[in-house]
Short mmCIF file of C-alpha atoms and ligand atoms in Angstrom, two decimals:
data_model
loop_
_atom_site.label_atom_id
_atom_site.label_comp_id
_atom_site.label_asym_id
_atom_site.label_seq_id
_atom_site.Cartn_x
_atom_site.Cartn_y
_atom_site.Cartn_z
CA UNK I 12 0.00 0.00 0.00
CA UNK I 13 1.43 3.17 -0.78
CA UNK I 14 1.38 6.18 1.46
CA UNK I 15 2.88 10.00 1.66
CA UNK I 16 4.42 12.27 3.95
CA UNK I 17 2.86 15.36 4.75
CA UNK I 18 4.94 18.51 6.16
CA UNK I 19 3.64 21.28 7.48
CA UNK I 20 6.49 23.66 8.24
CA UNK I 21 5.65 26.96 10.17
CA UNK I 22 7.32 29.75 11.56
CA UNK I 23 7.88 27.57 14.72
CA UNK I 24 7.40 24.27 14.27
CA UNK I 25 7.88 21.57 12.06
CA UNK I 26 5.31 18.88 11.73
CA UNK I 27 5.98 15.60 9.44
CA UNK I 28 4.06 12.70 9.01
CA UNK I 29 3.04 9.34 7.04
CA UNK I 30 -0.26 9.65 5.77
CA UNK I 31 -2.51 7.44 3.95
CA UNK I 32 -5.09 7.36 1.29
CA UNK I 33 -7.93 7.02 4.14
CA UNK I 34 -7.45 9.86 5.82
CA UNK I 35 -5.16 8.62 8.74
CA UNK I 36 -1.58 9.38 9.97
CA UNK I 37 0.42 6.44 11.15
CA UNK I 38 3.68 8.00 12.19
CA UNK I 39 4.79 11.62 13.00
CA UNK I 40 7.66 13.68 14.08
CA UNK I 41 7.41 17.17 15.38
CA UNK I 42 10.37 19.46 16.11
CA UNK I 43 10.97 22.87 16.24
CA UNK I 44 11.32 25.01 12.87
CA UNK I 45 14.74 26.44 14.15
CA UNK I 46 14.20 29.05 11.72
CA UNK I 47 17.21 30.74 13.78
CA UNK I 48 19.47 28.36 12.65
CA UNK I 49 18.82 29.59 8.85
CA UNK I 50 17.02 28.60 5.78
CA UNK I 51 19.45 25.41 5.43
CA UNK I 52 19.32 24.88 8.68
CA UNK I 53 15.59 24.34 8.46
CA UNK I 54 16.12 22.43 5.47
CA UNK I 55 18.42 19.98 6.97
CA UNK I 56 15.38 19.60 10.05
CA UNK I 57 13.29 18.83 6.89
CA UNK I 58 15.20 16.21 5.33
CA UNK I 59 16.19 14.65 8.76
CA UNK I 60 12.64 14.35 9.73
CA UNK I 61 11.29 12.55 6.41
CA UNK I 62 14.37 10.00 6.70
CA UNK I 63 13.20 9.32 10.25
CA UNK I 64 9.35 8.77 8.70
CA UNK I 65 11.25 6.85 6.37
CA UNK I 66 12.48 4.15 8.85
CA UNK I 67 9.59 4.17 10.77
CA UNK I 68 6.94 3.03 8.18
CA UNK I 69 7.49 -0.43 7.24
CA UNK I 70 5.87 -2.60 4.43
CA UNK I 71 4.85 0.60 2.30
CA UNK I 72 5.63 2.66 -0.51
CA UNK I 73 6.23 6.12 -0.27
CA UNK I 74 4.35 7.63 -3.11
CA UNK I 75 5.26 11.44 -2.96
CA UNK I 76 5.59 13.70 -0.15
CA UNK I 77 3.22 17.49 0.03
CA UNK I 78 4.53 20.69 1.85
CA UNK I 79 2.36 23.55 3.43
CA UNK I 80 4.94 26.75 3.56
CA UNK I 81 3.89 29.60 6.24
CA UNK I 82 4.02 32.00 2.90
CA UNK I 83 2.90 33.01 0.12
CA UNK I 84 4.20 30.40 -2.98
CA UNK I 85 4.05 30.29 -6.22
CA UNK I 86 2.27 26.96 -6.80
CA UNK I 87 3.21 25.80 -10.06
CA UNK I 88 7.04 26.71 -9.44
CA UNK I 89 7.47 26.19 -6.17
CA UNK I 90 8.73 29.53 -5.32
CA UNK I 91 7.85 30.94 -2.08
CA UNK I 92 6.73 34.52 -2.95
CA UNK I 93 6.77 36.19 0.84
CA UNK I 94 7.04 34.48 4.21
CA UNK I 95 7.68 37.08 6.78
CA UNK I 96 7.64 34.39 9.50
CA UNK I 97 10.69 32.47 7.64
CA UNK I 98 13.37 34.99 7.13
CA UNK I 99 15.68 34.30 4.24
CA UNK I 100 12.91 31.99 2.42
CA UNK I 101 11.81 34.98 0.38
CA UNK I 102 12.01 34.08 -3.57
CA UNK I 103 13.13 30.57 -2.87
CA UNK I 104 12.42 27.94 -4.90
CA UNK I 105 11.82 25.31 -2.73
CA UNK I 106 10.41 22.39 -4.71
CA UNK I 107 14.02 22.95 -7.45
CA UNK I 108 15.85 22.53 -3.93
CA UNK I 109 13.85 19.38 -2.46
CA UNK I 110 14.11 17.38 -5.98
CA UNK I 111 18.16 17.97 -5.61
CA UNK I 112 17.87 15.49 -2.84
CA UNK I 113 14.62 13.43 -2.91
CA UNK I 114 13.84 11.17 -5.44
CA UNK I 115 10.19 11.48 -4.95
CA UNK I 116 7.40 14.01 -6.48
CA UNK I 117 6.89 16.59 -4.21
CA UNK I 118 3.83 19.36 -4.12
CA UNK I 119 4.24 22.77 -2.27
CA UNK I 120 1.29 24.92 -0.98
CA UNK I 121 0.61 27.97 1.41
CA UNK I 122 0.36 25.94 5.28
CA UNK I 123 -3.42 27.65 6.00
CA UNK I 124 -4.63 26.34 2.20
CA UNK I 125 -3.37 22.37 3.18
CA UNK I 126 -5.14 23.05 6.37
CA UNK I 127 -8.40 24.07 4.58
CA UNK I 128 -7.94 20.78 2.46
CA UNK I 129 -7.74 18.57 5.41
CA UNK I 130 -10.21 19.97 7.36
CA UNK I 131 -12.43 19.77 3.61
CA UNK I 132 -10.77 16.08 3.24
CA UNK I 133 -11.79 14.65 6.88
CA UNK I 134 -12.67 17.16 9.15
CA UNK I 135 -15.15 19.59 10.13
CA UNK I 136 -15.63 20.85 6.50
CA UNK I 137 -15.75 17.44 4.50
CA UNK I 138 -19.27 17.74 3.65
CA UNK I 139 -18.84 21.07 2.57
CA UNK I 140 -17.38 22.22 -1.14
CA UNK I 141 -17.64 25.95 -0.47
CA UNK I 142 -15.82 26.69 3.39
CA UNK I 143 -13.45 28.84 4.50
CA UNK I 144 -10.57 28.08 6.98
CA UNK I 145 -9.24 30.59 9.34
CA UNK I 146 -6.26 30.09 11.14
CA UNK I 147 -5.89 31.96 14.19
CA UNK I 148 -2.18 31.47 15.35
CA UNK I 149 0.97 33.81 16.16
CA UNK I 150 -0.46 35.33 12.59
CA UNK I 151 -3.77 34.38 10.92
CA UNK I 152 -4.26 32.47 8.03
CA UNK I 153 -6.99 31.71 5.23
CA UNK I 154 -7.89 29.23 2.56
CA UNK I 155 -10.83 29.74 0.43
CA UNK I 156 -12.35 26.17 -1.27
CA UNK I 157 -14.86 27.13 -3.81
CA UNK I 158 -16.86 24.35 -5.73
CA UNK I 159 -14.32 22.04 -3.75
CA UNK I 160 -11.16 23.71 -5.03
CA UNK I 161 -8.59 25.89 -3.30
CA UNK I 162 -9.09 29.78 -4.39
CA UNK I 163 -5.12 30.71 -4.82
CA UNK I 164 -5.72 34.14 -6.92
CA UNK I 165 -3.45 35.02 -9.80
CA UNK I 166 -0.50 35.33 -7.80
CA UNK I 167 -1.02 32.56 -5.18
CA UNK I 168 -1.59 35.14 -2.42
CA UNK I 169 -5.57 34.66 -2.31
CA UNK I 170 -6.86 34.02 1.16
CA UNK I 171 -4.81 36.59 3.25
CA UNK I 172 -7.23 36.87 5.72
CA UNK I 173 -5.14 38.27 8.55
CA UNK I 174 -4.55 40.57 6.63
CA UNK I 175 -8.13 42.39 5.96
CA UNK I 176 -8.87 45.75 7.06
CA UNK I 177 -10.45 46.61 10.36
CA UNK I 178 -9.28 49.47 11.41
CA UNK I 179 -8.63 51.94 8.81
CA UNK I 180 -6.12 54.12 10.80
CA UNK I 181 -5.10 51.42 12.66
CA UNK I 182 -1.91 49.75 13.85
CA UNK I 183 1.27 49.49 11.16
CA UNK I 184 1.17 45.65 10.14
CA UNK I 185 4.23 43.35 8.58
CA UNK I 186 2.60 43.67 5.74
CA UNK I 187 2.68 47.32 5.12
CA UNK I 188 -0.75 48.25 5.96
CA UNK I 189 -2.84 49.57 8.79
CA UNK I 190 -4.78 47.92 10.98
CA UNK I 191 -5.25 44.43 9.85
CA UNK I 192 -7.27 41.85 11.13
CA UNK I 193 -3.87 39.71 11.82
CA UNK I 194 -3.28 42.94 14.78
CA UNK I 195 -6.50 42.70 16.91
CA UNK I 196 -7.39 38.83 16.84
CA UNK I 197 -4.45 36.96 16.48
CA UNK I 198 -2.74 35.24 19.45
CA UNK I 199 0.05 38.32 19.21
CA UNK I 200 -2.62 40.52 19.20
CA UNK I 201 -3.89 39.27 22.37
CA UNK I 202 -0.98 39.51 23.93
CA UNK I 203 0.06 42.80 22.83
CA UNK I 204 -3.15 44.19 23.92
CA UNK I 205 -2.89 42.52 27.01
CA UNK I 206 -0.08 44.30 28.18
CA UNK I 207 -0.89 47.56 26.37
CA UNK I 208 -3.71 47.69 29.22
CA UNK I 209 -1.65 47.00 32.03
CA UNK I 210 -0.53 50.43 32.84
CA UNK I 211 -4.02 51.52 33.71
CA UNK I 212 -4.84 47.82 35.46
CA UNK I 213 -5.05 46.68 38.99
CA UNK I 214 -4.58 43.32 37.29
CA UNK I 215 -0.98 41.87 37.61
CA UNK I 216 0.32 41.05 34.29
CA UNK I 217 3.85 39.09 33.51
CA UNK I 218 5.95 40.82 30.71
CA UNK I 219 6.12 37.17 29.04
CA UNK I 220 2.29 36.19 29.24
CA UNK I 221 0.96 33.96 26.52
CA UNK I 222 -2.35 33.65 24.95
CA UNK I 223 -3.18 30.51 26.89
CA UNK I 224 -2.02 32.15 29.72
CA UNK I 225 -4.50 35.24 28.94
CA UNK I 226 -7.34 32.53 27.76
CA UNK I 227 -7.15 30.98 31.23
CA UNK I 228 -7.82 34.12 33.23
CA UNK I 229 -10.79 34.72 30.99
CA UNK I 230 -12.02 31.60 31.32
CA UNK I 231 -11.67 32.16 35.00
CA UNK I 232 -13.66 34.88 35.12
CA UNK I 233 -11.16 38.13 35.30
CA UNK I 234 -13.23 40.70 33.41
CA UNK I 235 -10.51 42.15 32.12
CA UNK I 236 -8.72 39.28 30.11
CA UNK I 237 -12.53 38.51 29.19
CA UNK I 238 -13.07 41.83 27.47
CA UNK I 239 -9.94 41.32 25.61
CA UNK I 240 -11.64 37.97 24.01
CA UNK I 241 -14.76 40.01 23.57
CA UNK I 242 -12.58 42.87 21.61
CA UNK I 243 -10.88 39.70 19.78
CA UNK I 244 -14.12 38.34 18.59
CA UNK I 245 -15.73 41.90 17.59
CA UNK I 246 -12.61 41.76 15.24
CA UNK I 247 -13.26 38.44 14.00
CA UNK I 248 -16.78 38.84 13.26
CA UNK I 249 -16.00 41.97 11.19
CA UNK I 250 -13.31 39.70 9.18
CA UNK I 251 -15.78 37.01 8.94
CA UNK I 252 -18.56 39.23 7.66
CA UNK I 253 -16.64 40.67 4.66
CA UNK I 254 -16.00 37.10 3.69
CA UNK I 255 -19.53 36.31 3.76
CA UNK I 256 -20.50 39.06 1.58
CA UNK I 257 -18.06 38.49 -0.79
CA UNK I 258 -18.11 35.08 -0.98
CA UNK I 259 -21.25 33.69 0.38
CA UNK I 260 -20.14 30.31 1.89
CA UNK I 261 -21.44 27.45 3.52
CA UNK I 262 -19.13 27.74 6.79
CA UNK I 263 -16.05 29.16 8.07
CA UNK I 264 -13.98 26.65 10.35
CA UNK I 265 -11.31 28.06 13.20
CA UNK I 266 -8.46 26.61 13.23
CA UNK I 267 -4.57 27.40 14.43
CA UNK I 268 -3.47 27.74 18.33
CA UNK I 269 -6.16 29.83 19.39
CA UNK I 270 -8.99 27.27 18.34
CA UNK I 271 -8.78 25.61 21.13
CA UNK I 272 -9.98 28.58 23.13
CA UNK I 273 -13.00 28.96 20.73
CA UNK I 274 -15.45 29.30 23.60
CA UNK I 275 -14.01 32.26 24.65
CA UNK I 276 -14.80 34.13 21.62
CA UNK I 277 -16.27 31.80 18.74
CA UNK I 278 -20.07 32.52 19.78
CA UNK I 279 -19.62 36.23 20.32
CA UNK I 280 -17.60 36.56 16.68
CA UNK I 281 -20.50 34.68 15.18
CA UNK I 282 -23.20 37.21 16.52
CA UNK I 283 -20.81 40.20 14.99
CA UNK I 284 -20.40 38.49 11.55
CA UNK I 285 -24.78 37.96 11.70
CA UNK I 286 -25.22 41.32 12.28
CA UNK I 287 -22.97 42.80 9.84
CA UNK I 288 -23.74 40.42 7.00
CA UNK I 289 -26.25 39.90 4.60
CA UNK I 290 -29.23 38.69 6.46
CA UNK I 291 -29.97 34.92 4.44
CA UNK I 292 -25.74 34.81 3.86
CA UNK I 293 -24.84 35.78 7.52
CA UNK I 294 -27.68 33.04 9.45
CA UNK I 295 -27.03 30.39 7.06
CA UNK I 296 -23.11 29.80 7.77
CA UNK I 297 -21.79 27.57 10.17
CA UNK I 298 -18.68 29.02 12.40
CA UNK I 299 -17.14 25.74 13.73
CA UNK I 300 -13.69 24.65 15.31
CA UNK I 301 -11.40 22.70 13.34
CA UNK I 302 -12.09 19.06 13.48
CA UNK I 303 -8.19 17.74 13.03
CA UNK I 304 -6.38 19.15 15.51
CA UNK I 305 -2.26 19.12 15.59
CA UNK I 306 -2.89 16.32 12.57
CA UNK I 307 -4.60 18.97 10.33
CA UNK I 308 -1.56 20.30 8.26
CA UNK I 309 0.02 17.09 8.25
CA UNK I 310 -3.43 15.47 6.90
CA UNK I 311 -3.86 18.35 4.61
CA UNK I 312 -0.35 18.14 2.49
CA UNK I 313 -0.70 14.79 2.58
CA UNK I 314 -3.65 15.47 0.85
CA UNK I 315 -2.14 17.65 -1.61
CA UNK I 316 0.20 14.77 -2.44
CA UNK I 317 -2.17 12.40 -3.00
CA UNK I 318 -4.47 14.44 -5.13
CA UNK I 319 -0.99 15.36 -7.09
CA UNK I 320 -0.12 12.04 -7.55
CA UNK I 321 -3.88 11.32 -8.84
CA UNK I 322 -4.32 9.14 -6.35
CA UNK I 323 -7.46 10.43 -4.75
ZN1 ZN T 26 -1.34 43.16 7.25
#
């Protein structure tokens, strides 16, 4: 039986795994990006990683392997375009590198569009053909599936949701706008805000607070760190609404490292995007978690491969 290895390589970690045609993940290594170490440096965590897959899966045939880049990338060449989360990987053509020194055929997409294919392949979205995924991480992702396919513009930058207005005078972004969505509802944000507050605050708040950290007090029932989800989901819902009325989907599922603190702010973001949406566009979408959990990228370039390969 054959099978393929699935990477999904982010600003901070590295996920790799063996994934097969059903939908399931039989070994995986994670490990840190190490994205101080250097582009080559990253590289050599890469090829490490899918030797050790390598020994691992016995009996099988390894049929090609899918990548999901934090960046924007030139599909069809396998150039990342812009990756401000992995210095030095600007203009880089990784797939010309990789088939150097693997034998195998290899696939290369954005990491939040093979996240929107797994989830759409065998997670919260895989009765759906028209979805879109939002991850909500150190940055925030998109991928837009439309009649089943990916959405990945002229230029392979489609689906920049982080990086939609909100805030028209707003805070400077990475990007080189103002007051993206990526600076008020993104796990940074959170904790940027967070601390912004603190001068004014009885509330004791450590320079080197994370988002979890921040989710717990909320969850706790500090009203402060709750009012900071509540300013988080206003965001969100105003995101989510301009997606709606552009694109009129069937649901929008939340993935990345703040998903798992959807109850926080998923229900209150939902309200937001009803009220600012077209009426029968806004009531009829479903705003659920993502189904896969740390598997999802893995799943999702796997998925890539596969449907590369013409497999699936
Ligand atoms: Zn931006």
């Amino acid at each position: 039986m054959d099978y393929v290895i699935g990477i999904d390589l982010g600003g901070t970690n590295l996920k790799v795994g063996a994934v097969l045609a059903h939908g399931e993940v039989i070994f995986r290594k994670h490990m840190p990006s190490g994205v101080e170490e250097g582009r080559d440096g990253t590289i050599k965590r890469l090829l490490y990683a899918i030797e050790e897959v390598r020994f691992h899966v016995k009996g099988k045939r390894l049929a090609g392997i899918g990548i999901g880049i934090a960046g924007a990338i030139s599909m069809k060449k396998g150039i990342v375009v812009q990756a401000p989360n992995l210095p030095g990987w600007e203009d880089f053509n990784i797939k010309e590198e990789l088939s150097k020194k693997l034998q195998w055929p290899f696939f290369v997409d954005n990491d939040a569009n093979v996240f929107a294919l797994g989830e759409g392949w065998c997670g919260a979205a895989r009765h759906n053909n028209n979805f879109i995924c939002i991850t909500l991480g150190t940055g925030i992702g998109g991928g837009i599936v439309l009649n089943g396919e990916l959405w990945h513009g002229i230029d392979g930058t489609a689906g920049e949701i982080g990086h939609i207005i909100v805030e028209p005078e707003g805070i400077p972004c990475n990007c080189g706008g103002n007051g993206c969505l990526e600076m008020y509802a993104s796990a940074k944000a959170l904790v940027r805000i967070a601390k912004e507050g603190k001068s004014n605050k009885a509330e004791k708040i450590a320079d080197d607070i994370t988002a979890d950290e921040i989710a717990k007090l909320a969850r706790a029932g500090v009203p402060y760190f709750k009012q900071i989800f509540l300013s988080q989901a206003r965001y969100l819902g105003i995101g989510m609404a301009d997606l709606v009325n552009i694109l009129n989907i069937e649901m929008i599922v939340i993935g990345g490292g703040l998903s798992k603190s959807c109850d926080l702010f998923l229900d209150a973001a939902r309200d937001v995007m009803v009220r600012r949406s077209f009426k029968i566009a806004g009531e009829r979408v479903k705003v659920l978690p993502a189904e896969l959990g740390g598997d999802g990228g893995i799943l999702g370039s796997g998925f890539l491969a596969f449907k590369g390969l013409g497999l699936l």
